[in-house]
Amino acid sequence: MSAPSRQRPRPRPADLLVPARSRLERYLHDLAGLVAIDSGSYSPDGVNRMADRVEASLTALGFAVERIRPPAAQVPGTGDVLVARKAGRLSVAGGGRRILLAAHMDTVFEDGTAAERPFTLDGTRAHGPGVSDDKGGLLAGLAALDLLHEQGVAGYAELVFLATPDEEIGSPVSRAVTEQVAREVDYALGLECARENGDLVIARKGVADFRLTVTGRAAHAGIEPERGANAALAAAHLVVALQALNGRWDGVTVNVGVVRAGHRPNIVCAEAELRLEVRAATAADVRTVRRAIEDAAACPAVPGTAVTVEQLDDCPPMEATAASHRMFAAAERSAAALGFTLGATATGGVGDANLIAGAGVPVLDGLGPVGGADHSPQEWLDTSTVPQRIALLASLIVALGDSGGDA
């Protein structure tokens, strides 16, 4: 990493593009090294090799790095959580702002994938497991911080870099850390890669998982079926009723993904289980759908059966707010100064940005380079977008770091 220089005047976005371009060769070298590491969510050794590299880079930039290990009894294991902090020259009272950059180190791929599909560069397209999701974005964040360090930029109260080991499995280990860190900052920038058309992500749906347990009454299916209460039949009616909730509210989806019932065909089924997922753009919509699920469960179609509803998990929506729209406006201005246009989109996919938004922090996501085909063998990253996106990220940190700035 580069040596620091003395504090300079606040750079304009265009001033950051040339030094961003000069980092492309190093970026590609480092990206190849990260992609060569198998770092699936359940591969703690590989994730921790990623963490070693991230920690070394941040330490060289003057960050104080805390490395949080998961509980020893956790099964299956995951890697460590990294939280790195660097104080700026501004106080919060003096208008300085605390900015969180968030990325994840894990992928969805099994051990051995990096050897089977090694990093390749075909023109400006890079391929390999995790090249877009999220190694390319994580590395762009480190490059932007290096650029600001070299430029002597410290016009903020604090920079916080969060690298999680388990985003691809719902962040069971890192969630509490993420939420705690989020409560201590003013803005958050998600380092997932940009959409295929270059858009940033301004909103993500939330997800709530439910389990419905249907209790009936067993009986001999051939001799006295009338003495039974068929939980499987009640569950079948519930599946139809729950799927019918789709289309009732804009942007809400309900999916019954698991149905289990009974043990033997000659017994009237005494118990069944449904597992379903709700996705919605707002927390209010999630609450509304839960009430509808509970209403359906309260009136089972088969006499003698009863239904209990449990909410197993809840990932809050990342809602587009007035503050996040102001952040996007600052990003638009920086992009225009860098010579390109920028769009914003909402997506049904979730990530660590949801947890940050759930803590009440304005978030803008998708600030990595342009990429696509995530979670597949065709995953790609457009390396021609790397310099612009590094410069965009750096200029956005500059704009957000001082309350008297552009944001």
CSV table of C-alpha atoms in Angstrom, one decimal:
chain,number,residue,atom,x,y,z
A,1,MET,CA,0.0,0.0,0.0
A,2,SER,CA,1.1,3.6,-0.6
A,3,ALA,CA,2.8,5.8,2.0
A,4,PRO,CA,0.6,8.6,3.4
A,5,SER,CA,1.2,12.2,2.5
A,6,ARG,CA,0.3,15.4,4.3
A,7,GLN,CA,-3.3,16.7,4.3
A,8,ARG,CA,-4.3,18.3,1.0
A,9,PRO,CA,-7.3,20.3,-0.1
A,10,ARG,CA,-10.5,18.3,-0.6
A,11,PRO,CA,-10.1,16.6,-4.0
A,12,ARG,CA,-12.7,16.9,-6.7
A,13,PRO,CA,-14.0,13.6,-8.2
A,14,ALA,CA,-12.1,14.2,-11.4
A,15,ASP,CA,-8.9,14.5,-9.4
A,16,LEU,CA,-9.3,10.9,-8.2
A,17,LEU,CA,-9.7,9.2,-11.6
A,18,VAL,CA,-6.0,9.2,-12.7
A,19,PRO,CA,-4.8,7.7,-9.4
A,20,ALA,CA,-7.6,5.2,-9.6
A,21,ARG,CA,-6.5,4.2,-13.1
A,22,SER,CA,-3.0,3.7,-11.8
A,23,ARG,CA,-4.3,1.1,-9.4
A,24,LEU,CA,-5.8,-1.2,-12.0
A,25,GLU,CA,-2.8,-3.5,-12.5
A,26,ARG,CA,-2.4,-4.0,-8.8
A,27,TYR,CA,-6.1,-4.5,-8.4
A,28,LEU,CA,-6.1,-7.3,-11.0
A,29,HIS,CA,-3.1,-9.0,-9.4
A,30,ASP,CA,-4.8,-8.9,-5.9
A,31,LEU,CA,-8.1,-10.0,-7.3
A,32,ALA,CA,-6.5,-13.1,-8.9
A,33,GLY,CA,-5.0,-13.9,-5.5
A,34,LEU,CA,-8.3,-13.6,-3.7
A,35,VAL,CA,-10.2,-15.6,-6.3
A,36,ALA,CA,-7.6,-18.4,-5.9
A,37,ILE,CA,-8.7,-18.8,-2.3
A,38,ASP,CA,-11.7,-21.2,-1.6
A,39,SER,CA,-13.7,-19.2,0.9
A,40,GLY,CA,-17.1,-20.8,1.0
A,41,SER,CA,-19.2,-19.8,4.0
A,42,TYR,CA,-18.5,-23.2,5.6
A,43,SER,CA,-14.8,-23.1,4.9
A,44,PRO,CA,-13.4,-21.2,7.8
A,45,ASP,CA,-9.8,-21.8,6.9
A,46,GLY,CA,-10.3,-20.2,3.5
A,47,VAL,CA,-12.3,-17.3,4.8
A,48,ASN,CA,-9.6,-16.6,7.4
A,49,ARG,CA,-7.0,-16.6,4.6
A,50,MET,CA,-9.1,-13.9,3.1
A,51,ALA,CA,-9.3,-12.1,6.4
A,52,ASP,CA,-5.5,-12.3,6.8
A,53,ARG,CA,-5.1,-10.3,3.5
A,54,VAL,CA,-7.8,-7.8,4.3
A,55,GLU,CA,-6.4,-7.2,7.8
A,56,ALA,CA,-2.9,-6.7,6.4
A,57,SER,CA,-4.1,-4.1,3.9
A,58,LEU,CA,-6.1,-2.2,6.4
A,59,THR,CA,-3.3,-2.2,9.0
A,60,ALA,CA,-1.0,-0.7,6.4
A,61,LEU,CA,-3.5,2.1,5.9
A,62,GLY,CA,-3.5,3.0,9.5
A,63,PHE,CA,-6.7,1.2,10.6
A,64,ALA,CA,-6.9,-0.5,14.0
A,65,VAL,CA,-8.3,-3.9,13.2
A,66,GLU,CA,-10.4,-6.0,15.6
A,67,ARG,CA,-10.7,-9.7,14.6
A,68,ILE,CA,-13.7,-11.4,16.2
A,69,ARG,CA,-13.7,-15.2,16.2
A,70,PRO,CA,-17.0,-17.1,16.2
A,71,PRO,CA,-17.9,-19.2,19.2
A,72,ALA,CA,-15.9,-22.4,19.4
A,73,ALA,CA,-19.0,-24.5,19.7
A,74,GLN,CA,-20.6,-23.2,16.5
A,75,VAL,CA,-21.4,-26.0,14.0
A,76,PRO,CA,-20.7,-25.7,11.2
A,77,GLY,CA,-17.9,-23.3,11.7
A,78,THR,CA,-17.3,-20.0,9.9
A,79,GLY,CA,-14.4,-17.6,9.6
A,80,ASP,CA,-13.7,-14.5,11.6
A,81,VAL,CA,-15.4,-11.1,11.5
A,82,LEU,CA,-13.1,-8.0,10.8
A,83,VAL,CA,-14.0,-4.6,12.1
A,84,ALA,CA,-11.4,-1.9,11.3
A,85,ARG,CA,-11.4,1.7,12.4
A,86,LYS,CA,-9.5,4.8,11.4
A,87,ALA,CA,-10.1,8.2,13.0
A,88,GLY,CA,-10.2,11.3,10.7
A,89,ARG,CA,-9.3,14.9,11.4
A,90,LEU,CA,-12.8,16.1,12.1
A,91,SER,CA,-14.8,15.6,15.3
A,92,VAL,CA,-18.5,14.7,15.2
A,93,ALA,CA,-19.3,17.9,17.0
A,94,GLY,CA,-17.3,19.8,14.4
A,95,GLY,CA,-19.3,18.3,11.5
A,96,GLY,CA,-17.3,15.1,10.8
A,97,ARG,CA,-19.3,12.0,9.9
A,98,ARG,CA,-18.7,8.3,10.6
A,99,ILE,CA,-18.8,6.2,7.4
A,100,LEU,CA,-19.1,2.4,7.3
A,101,LEU,CA,-17.9,0.4,4.3
A,102,ALA,CA,-19.3,-3.2,4.4
A,103,ALA,CA,-18.2,-6.2,2.3
A,104,HIS,CA,-18.2,-10.0,2.8
A,105,MET,CA,-15.4,-12.5,2.4
A,106,ASP,CA,-17.4,-15.7,1.8
A,107,THR,CA,-18.7,-17.2,-1.4
A,108,VAL,CA,-21.3,-19.9,-2.2
A,109,PHE,CA,-18.8,-22.3,-3.7
A,110,GLU,CA,-17.4,-25.5,-2.3
A,111,ASP,CA,-13.7,-26.2,-1.7
A,112,GLY,CA,-11.9,-27.1,-4.9
A,113,THR,CA,-13.9,-24.7,-7.1
A,114,ALA,CA,-11.0,-22.2,-7.2
A,115,ALA,CA,-8.7,-24.9,-8.8
A,116,GLU,CA,-11.5,-26.1,-11.1
A,117,ARG,CA,-12.3,-22.6,-12.3
A,118,PRO,CA,-9.2,-20.4,-11.7
A,119,PHE,CA,-9.1,-16.7,-12.3
A,120,THR,CA,-9.1,-15.8,-16.0
A,121,LEU,CA,-9.1,-12.5,-17.9
A,122,ASP,CA,-10.8,-12.5,-21.3
A,123,GLY,CA,-10.3,-9.0,-22.6
A,124,THR,CA,-11.8,-6.8,-19.9
A,125,ARG,CA,-13.9,-9.6,-18.4
A,126,ALA,CA,-12.6,-11.4,-15.4
A,127,HIS,CA,-14.0,-14.8,-14.4
A,128,GLY,CA,-13.7,-17.0,-11.3
A,129,PRO,CA,-15.6,-18.0,-8.1
A,130,GLY,CA,-16.4,-14.8,-6.2
A,131,VAL,CA,-14.9,-12.5,-8.7
A,132,SER,CA,-18.0,-10.3,-8.5
A,133,ASP,CA,-19.7,-11.5,-5.3
A,134,ASP,CA,-17.9,-10.1,-3.4
A,135,LYS,CA,-14.2,-10.2,-3.9
A,136,GLY,CA,-14.2,-7.6,-6.6
A,137,GLY,CA,-16.3,-5.2,-4.5
A,138,LEU,CA,-14.3,-5.8,-1.3
A,139,LEU,CA,-11.0,-5.1,-3.2
A,140,ALA,CA,-12.5,-1.9,-4.7
A,141,GLY,CA,-13.2,-0.7,-1.2
A,142,LEU,CA,-9.6,-1.3,-0.1
A,143,ALA,CA,-8.3,0.4,-3.3
A,144,ALA,CA,-10.5,3.5,-2.6
A,145,LEU,CA,-9.2,3.7,1.0
A,146,ASP,CA,-5.6,3.4,-0.3
A,147,LEU,CA,-6.3,6.2,-2.8
A,148,LEU,CA,-7.6,8.5,-0.1
A,149,HIS,CA,-4.7,7.6,2.2
A,150,GLU,CA,-2.2,8.5,-0.5
A,151,GLN,CA,-4.1,11.7,-1.2
A,152,GLY,CA,-3.9,12.6,2.5
A,153,VAL,CA,-7.7,12.9,2.7
A,154,ALA,CA,-9.0,12.7,6.3
A,155,GLY,CA,-12.1,15.0,6.2
A,156,TYR,CA,-14.3,12.7,8.2
A,157,ALA,CA,-14.8,11.7,11.8
A,158,GLU,CA,-14.1,8.0,11.4
A,159,LEU,CA,-14.0,5.3,8.7
A,160,VAL,CA,-15.1,1.8,9.6
A,161,PHE,CA,-14.5,-1.2,7.4
A,162,LEU,CA,-16.5,-4.3,8.1
A,163,ALA,CA,-15.7,-7.6,6.5
A,164,THR,CA,-18.0,-10.5,7.3
A,165,PRO,CA,-17.5,-14.3,6.9
A,166,ASP,CA,-21.1,-15.5,6.5
A,167,GLU,CA,-23.2,-13.2,4.4
A,168,GLU,CA,-24.1,-15.9,1.9
A,169,ILE,CA,-25.8,-18.0,4.6
A,170,GLY,CA,-27.7,-15.2,6.2
A,171,SER,CA,-25.0,-13.8,8.5
A,172,PRO,CA,-25.7,-15.9,11.6
A,173,VAL,CA,-22.4,-15.2,13.3
A,174,SER,CA,-21.8,-11.6,12.1
A,175,ARG,CA,-25.3,-10.2,12.4
A,176,ALA,CA,-24.9,-8.9,16.0
A,177,VAL,CA,-21.6,-7.4,15.2
A,178,THR,CA,-22.9,-5.7,12.0
A,179,GLU,CA,-25.9,-4.3,13.9
A,180,GLN,CA,-23.7,-2.9,16.7
A,181,VAL,CA,-21.2,-1.3,14.3
A,182,ALA,CA,-24.1,0.2,12.3
A,183,ARG,CA,-25.5,1.9,15.4
A,184,GLU,CA,-22.3,3.8,15.7
A,185,VAL,CA,-22.1,5.4,12.2
A,186,ASP,CA,-23.9,8.0,10.2
A,187,TYR,CA,-23.7,6.5,6.7
A,188,ALA,CA,-23.0,3.1,5.2
A,189,LEU,CA,-21.7,2.1,1.8
A,190,GLY,CA,-22.2,-1.5,0.6
A,191,LEU,CA,-19.4,-3.0,-1.5
A,192,GLU,CA,-21.5,-5.5,-3.4
A,193,CYS,CA,-20.8,-5.1,-7.1
A,194,ALA,CA,-23.0,-2.9,-9.2
A,195,ARG,CA,-25.8,-4.4,-11.2
A,196,GLU,CA,-25.1,-5.6,-14.8
A,197,ASN,CA,-26.3,-2.2,-16.2
A,198,GLY,CA,-24.2,-0.3,-13.7
A,199,ASP,CA,-27.0,0.7,-11.3
A,200,LEU,CA,-26.4,1.1,-7.6
A,201,VAL,CA,-28.8,-0.5,-5.2
A,202,ILE,CA,-30.9,1.9,-3.1
A,203,ALA,CA,-33.4,-0.6,-1.7
A,204,ARG,CA,-33.5,-4.4,-0.9
A,205,LYS,CA,-36.5,-6.4,0.2
A,206,GLY,CA,-36.7,-7.8,3.6
A,207,VAL,CA,-37.2,-11.5,4.3
A,208,ALA,CA,-39.2,-13.3,7.0
A,209,ASP,CA,-39.3,-17.1,7.3
A,210,PHE,CA,-42.2,-18.8,9.0
A,211,ARG,CA,-43.0,-22.3,10.1
A,212,LEU,CA,-46.6,-23.5,10.4
A,213,THR,CA,-47.3,-26.6,12.4
A,214,VAL,CA,-50.6,-28.3,11.7
A,215,THR,CA,-51.8,-30.7,14.5
A,216,GLY,CA,-54.6,-33.2,13.7
A,217,ARG,CA,-55.7,-36.5,15.1
A,218,ALA,CA,-54.4,-40.0,14.1
A,219,ALA,CA,-56.8,-42.8,13.2
A,220,HIS,CA,-56.8,-46.1,11.2
A,221,ALA,CA,-57.3,-44.9,7.7
A,222,GLY,CA,-59.2,-48.1,6.7
A,223,ILE,CA,-61.3,-49.0,9.7
A,224,GLU,CA,-62.3,-45.7,11.3
A,225,PRO,CA,-61.0,-42.7,9.3
A,226,GLU,CA,-63.9,-40.6,10.7
A,227,ARG,CA,-62.2,-40.6,14.1
A,228,GLY,CA,-59.2,-38.8,12.6
A,229,ALA,CA,-58.5,-35.2,11.7
A,230,ASN,CA,-56.2,-35.1,8.7
A,231,ALA,CA,-53.4,-32.6,9.2
A,232,ALA,CA,-52.1,-33.2,5.7
A,233,LEU,CA,-55.4,-32.1,4.2
A,234,ALA,CA,-55.5,-29.0,6.4
A,235,ALA,CA,-52.0,-28.2,5.3
A,236,ALA,CA,-52.9,-28.6,1.6
A,237,HIS,CA,-55.7,-26.0,2.0
A,238,LEU,CA,-53.3,-23.7,3.8
A,239,VAL,CA,-50.8,-24.0,0.9
A,240,VAL,CA,-53.4,-22.8,-1.5
A,241,ALA,CA,-54.5,-20.0,0.8
A,242,LEU,CA,-51.0,-18.8,1.5
A,243,GLN,CA,-49.9,-18.8,-2.2
A,244,ALA,CA,-53.1,-16.8,-2.9
A,245,LEU,CA,-51.6,-13.9,-0.9
A,246,ASN,CA,-49.3,-13.2,-3.9
A,247,GLY,CA,-50.5,-10.2,-5.8
A,248,ARG,CA,-52.5,-8.8,-2.9
A,249,TRP,CA,-49.8,-6.2,-2.0
A,250,ASP,CA,-47.4,-4.6,-4.5
A,251,GLY,CA,-43.9,-5.9,-4.2
A,252,VAL,CA,-44.8,-8.7,-1.7
A,253,THR,CA,-44.0,-12.4,-2.5
A,254,VAL,CA,-45.1,-15.4,-0.4
A,255,ASN,CA,-43.6,-18.8,-1.2
A,256,VAL,CA,-44.4,-22.1,0.5
A,257,GLY,CA,-41.2,-23.9,-0.1
A,258,VAL,CA,-41.4,-26.9,2.2
A,259,VAL,CA,-44.3,-29.2,2.9
A,260,ARG,CA,-44.0,-32.2,5.3
A,261,ALA,CA,-46.8,-34.5,6.5
A,262,GLY,CA,-47.4,-38.0,7.8
A,263,HIS,CA,-45.4,-41.2,8.2
A,264,ARG,CA,-47.6,-44.0,6.8
A,265,PRO,CA,-50.3,-44.2,4.2
A,266,ASN,CA,-52.6,-46.2,6.4
A,267,ILE,CA,-52.7,-43.6,9.2
A,268,VAL,CA,-54.8,-40.5,9.1
A,269,CYS,CA,-52.1,-37.8,9.2
A,270,ALA,CA,-51.7,-36.3,12.7
A,271,GLU,CA,-49.1,-33.6,12.0
A,272,ALA,CA,-47.9,-31.5,9.1
A,273,GLU,CA,-45.4,-28.7,8.7
A,274,LEU,CA,-45.1,-25.9,6.2
A,275,ARG,CA,-42.1,-23.6,5.8
A,276,LEU,CA,-42.6,-20.4,3.9
A,277,GLU,CA,-40.7,-17.2,3.0
A,278,VAL,CA,-42.1,-13.7,2.7
A,279,ARG,CA,-40.3,-11.0,0.9
A,280,ALA,CA,-41.4,-7.4,1.1
A,281,ALA,CA,-40.1,-3.9,0.5
A,282,THR,CA,-41.1,-2.4,3.8
A,283,ALA,CA,-41.3,-3.5,7.4
A,284,ALA,CA,-44.9,-2.5,7.5
A,285,ASP,CA,-45.7,-4.9,4.6
A,286,VAL,CA,-44.0,-7.8,6.5
A,287,ARG,CA,-46.2,-7.1,9.5
A,288,THR,CA,-49.3,-7.0,7.3
A,289,VAL,CA,-48.5,-10.3,5.7
A,290,ARG,CA,-47.8,-11.9,9.0
A,291,ARG,CA,-51.3,-10.9,10.2
A,292,ALA,CA,-52.7,-12.5,7.0
A,293,ILE,CA,-50.8,-15.7,7.7
A,294,GLU,CA,-52.1,-15.8,11.2
A,295,ASP,CA,-55.6,-15.2,10.0
A,296,ALA,CA,-55.4,-18.1,7.6
A,297,ALA,CA,-53.9,-20.3,10.4
A,298,ALA,CA,-56.7,-19.4,12.8
A,299,CYS,CA,-59.4,-21.0,10.6
A,300,PRO,CA,-58.1,-24.4,9.4
A,301,ALA,CA,-60.3,-26.1,6.7
A,302,VAL,CA,-60.4,-29.5,8.4
A,303,PRO,CA,-62.4,-29.8,11.7
A,304,GLY,CA,-60.3,-31.1,14.6
A,305,THR,CA,-57.1,-29.6,13.3
A,306,ALA,CA,-55.1,-26.6,14.7
A,307,VAL,CA,-52.3,-24.5,13.4
A,308,THR,CA,-49.4,-22.7,15.2
A,309,VAL,CA,-47.4,-20.0,13.5
A,310,GLU,CA,-43.7,-19.3,14.3
A,311,GLN,CA,-41.5,-16.7,12.8
A,312,LEU,CA,-38.1,-18.3,12.5
A,313,ASP,CA,-36.0,-15.4,11.0
A,314,ASP,CA,-36.3,-11.8,10.0
A,315,CYS,CA,-34.0,-9.9,7.8
A,316,PRO,CA,-35.2,-6.2,7.7
A,317,PRO,CA,-35.8,-4.4,4.4
A,318,MET,CA,-33.3,-1.9,3.2
A,319,GLU,CA,-35.8,0.8,2.5
A,320,ALA,CA,-35.2,3.8,0.2
A,321,THR,CA,-35.3,6.8,2.5
A,322,ALA,CA,-34.9,10.6,2.1
A,323,ALA,CA,-31.4,10.2,3.5
A,324,SER,CA,-30.4,7.4,1.1
A,325,HIS,CA,-31.8,9.4,-1.8
A,326,ARG,CA,-29.5,12.3,-0.8
A,327,MET,CA,-26.6,9.9,-0.8
A,328,PHE,CA,-27.5,8.7,-4.2
A,329,ALA,CA,-27.7,12.3,-5.4
A,330,ALA,CA,-24.2,12.8,-4.2
A,331,ALA,CA,-23.1,9.7,-6.0
A,332,GLU,CA,-24.8,11.0,-9.2
A,333,ARG,CA,-22.9,14.2,-9.0
A,334,SER,CA,-19.6,12.4,-8.5
A,335,ALA,CA,-20.4,10.0,-11.4
A,336,ALA,CA,-21.2,13.0,-13.7
A,337,ALA,CA,-17.9,14.6,-12.8
A,338,LEU,CA,-16.2,11.3,-13.6
A,339,GLY,CA,-17.8,11.1,-17.0
A,340,PHE,CA,-20.6,8.5,-16.7
A,341,THR,CA,-24.2,8.4,-15.6
A,342,LEU,CA,-25.6,6.4,-12.7
A,343,GLY,CA,-28.9,4.8,-12.0
A,344,ALA,CA,-30.4,3.3,-8.8
A,345,THR,CA,-32.6,0.2,-8.5
A,346,ALA,CA,-34.4,-1.9,-5.9
A,347,THR,CA,-33.8,-5.7,-5.7
A,348,GLY,CA,-35.4,-8.7,-4.0
A,349,GLY,CA,-32.0,-10.0,-2.9
A,350,VAL,CA,-30.8,-9.5,0.7
A,351,GLY,CA,-27.4,-8.8,2.1
A,352,ASP,CA,-25.6,-7.3,5.0
A,353,ALA,CA,-26.9,-3.9,3.9
A,354,ASN,CA,-30.3,-5.0,5.1
A,355,LEU,CA,-29.0,-5.4,8.6
A,356,ILE,CA,-27.3,-2.0,8.5
A,357,ALA,CA,-30.5,-0.3,7.3
A,358,GLY,CA,-32.5,-2.1,10.0
A,359,ALA,CA,-30.3,-0.3,12.5
A,360,GLY,CA,-31.6,3.0,11.1
A,361,VAL,CA,-28.6,3.9,9.1
A,362,PRO,CA,-28.9,5.3,5.5
A,363,VAL,CA,-27.3,2.8,3.1
A,364,LEU,CA,-26.2,2.9,-0.6
A,365,ASP,CA,-25.2,-0.5,-2.0
A,366,GLY,CA,-23.7,-1.9,-5.2
A,367,LEU,CA,-20.7,0.4,-5.1
A,368,GLY,CA,-18.2,-2.2,-6.4
A,369,PRO,CA,-17.4,-2.6,-10.1
A,370,VAL,CA,-19.9,-3.8,-12.6
A,371,GLY,CA,-20.4,-7.6,-12.5
A,372,GLY,CA,-23.0,-10.3,-12.9
A,373,ALA,CA,-24.0,-14.0,-13.0
A,374,ASP,CA,-23.3,-14.3,-9.3
A,375,HIS,CA,-23.5,-17.8,-7.7
A,376,SER,CA,-22.9,-19.4,-11.1
A,377,PRO,CA,-20.0,-20.8,-13.1
A,378,GLN,CA,-20.5,-17.8,-15.5
A,379,GLU,CA,-19.8,-15.2,-12.8
A,380,TRP,CA,-18.0,-12.2,-14.3
A,381,LEU,CA,-16.6,-8.8,-13.5
A,382,ASP,CA,-16.1,-5.9,-16.0
A,383,THR,CA,-12.6,-4.7,-15.2
A,384,SER,CA,-12.9,-1.7,-17.4
A,385,THR,CA,-15.3,-0.3,-14.8
A,386,VAL,CA,-12.8,-0.7,-11.9
A,387,PRO,CA,-11.1,2.7,-12.1
A,388,GLN,CA,-14.3,4.7,-12.3
A,389,ARG,CA,-15.9,2.8,-9.5
A,390,ILE,CA,-12.9,3.2,-7.2
A,391,ALA,CA,-12.9,6.9,-7.9
A,392,LEU,CA,-16.7,7.1,-7.4
A,393,LEU,CA,-16.4,5.3,-4.0
A,394,ALA,CA,-13.5,7.5,-2.9
A,395,SER,CA,-15.3,10.7,-3.9
A,396,LEU,CA,-18.4,9.6,-2.2
A,397,ILE,CA,-16.5,9.1,1.1
A,398,VAL,CA,-15.1,12.6,0.6
A,399,ALA,CA,-18.6,14.1,0.1
A,400,LEU,CA,-20.2,12.3,3.0
A,401,GLY,CA,-17.4,12.7,5.5
A,402,ASP,CA,-18.1,16.4,6.2
A,403,SER,CA,-21.6,17.6,7.0
A,404,GLY,CA,-20.7,20.8,5.1
A,405,GLY,CA,-20.1,18.7,2.0
A,406,ASP,CA,-22.2,17.7,-0.9
A,407,ALA,CA,-24.4,15.1,0.6
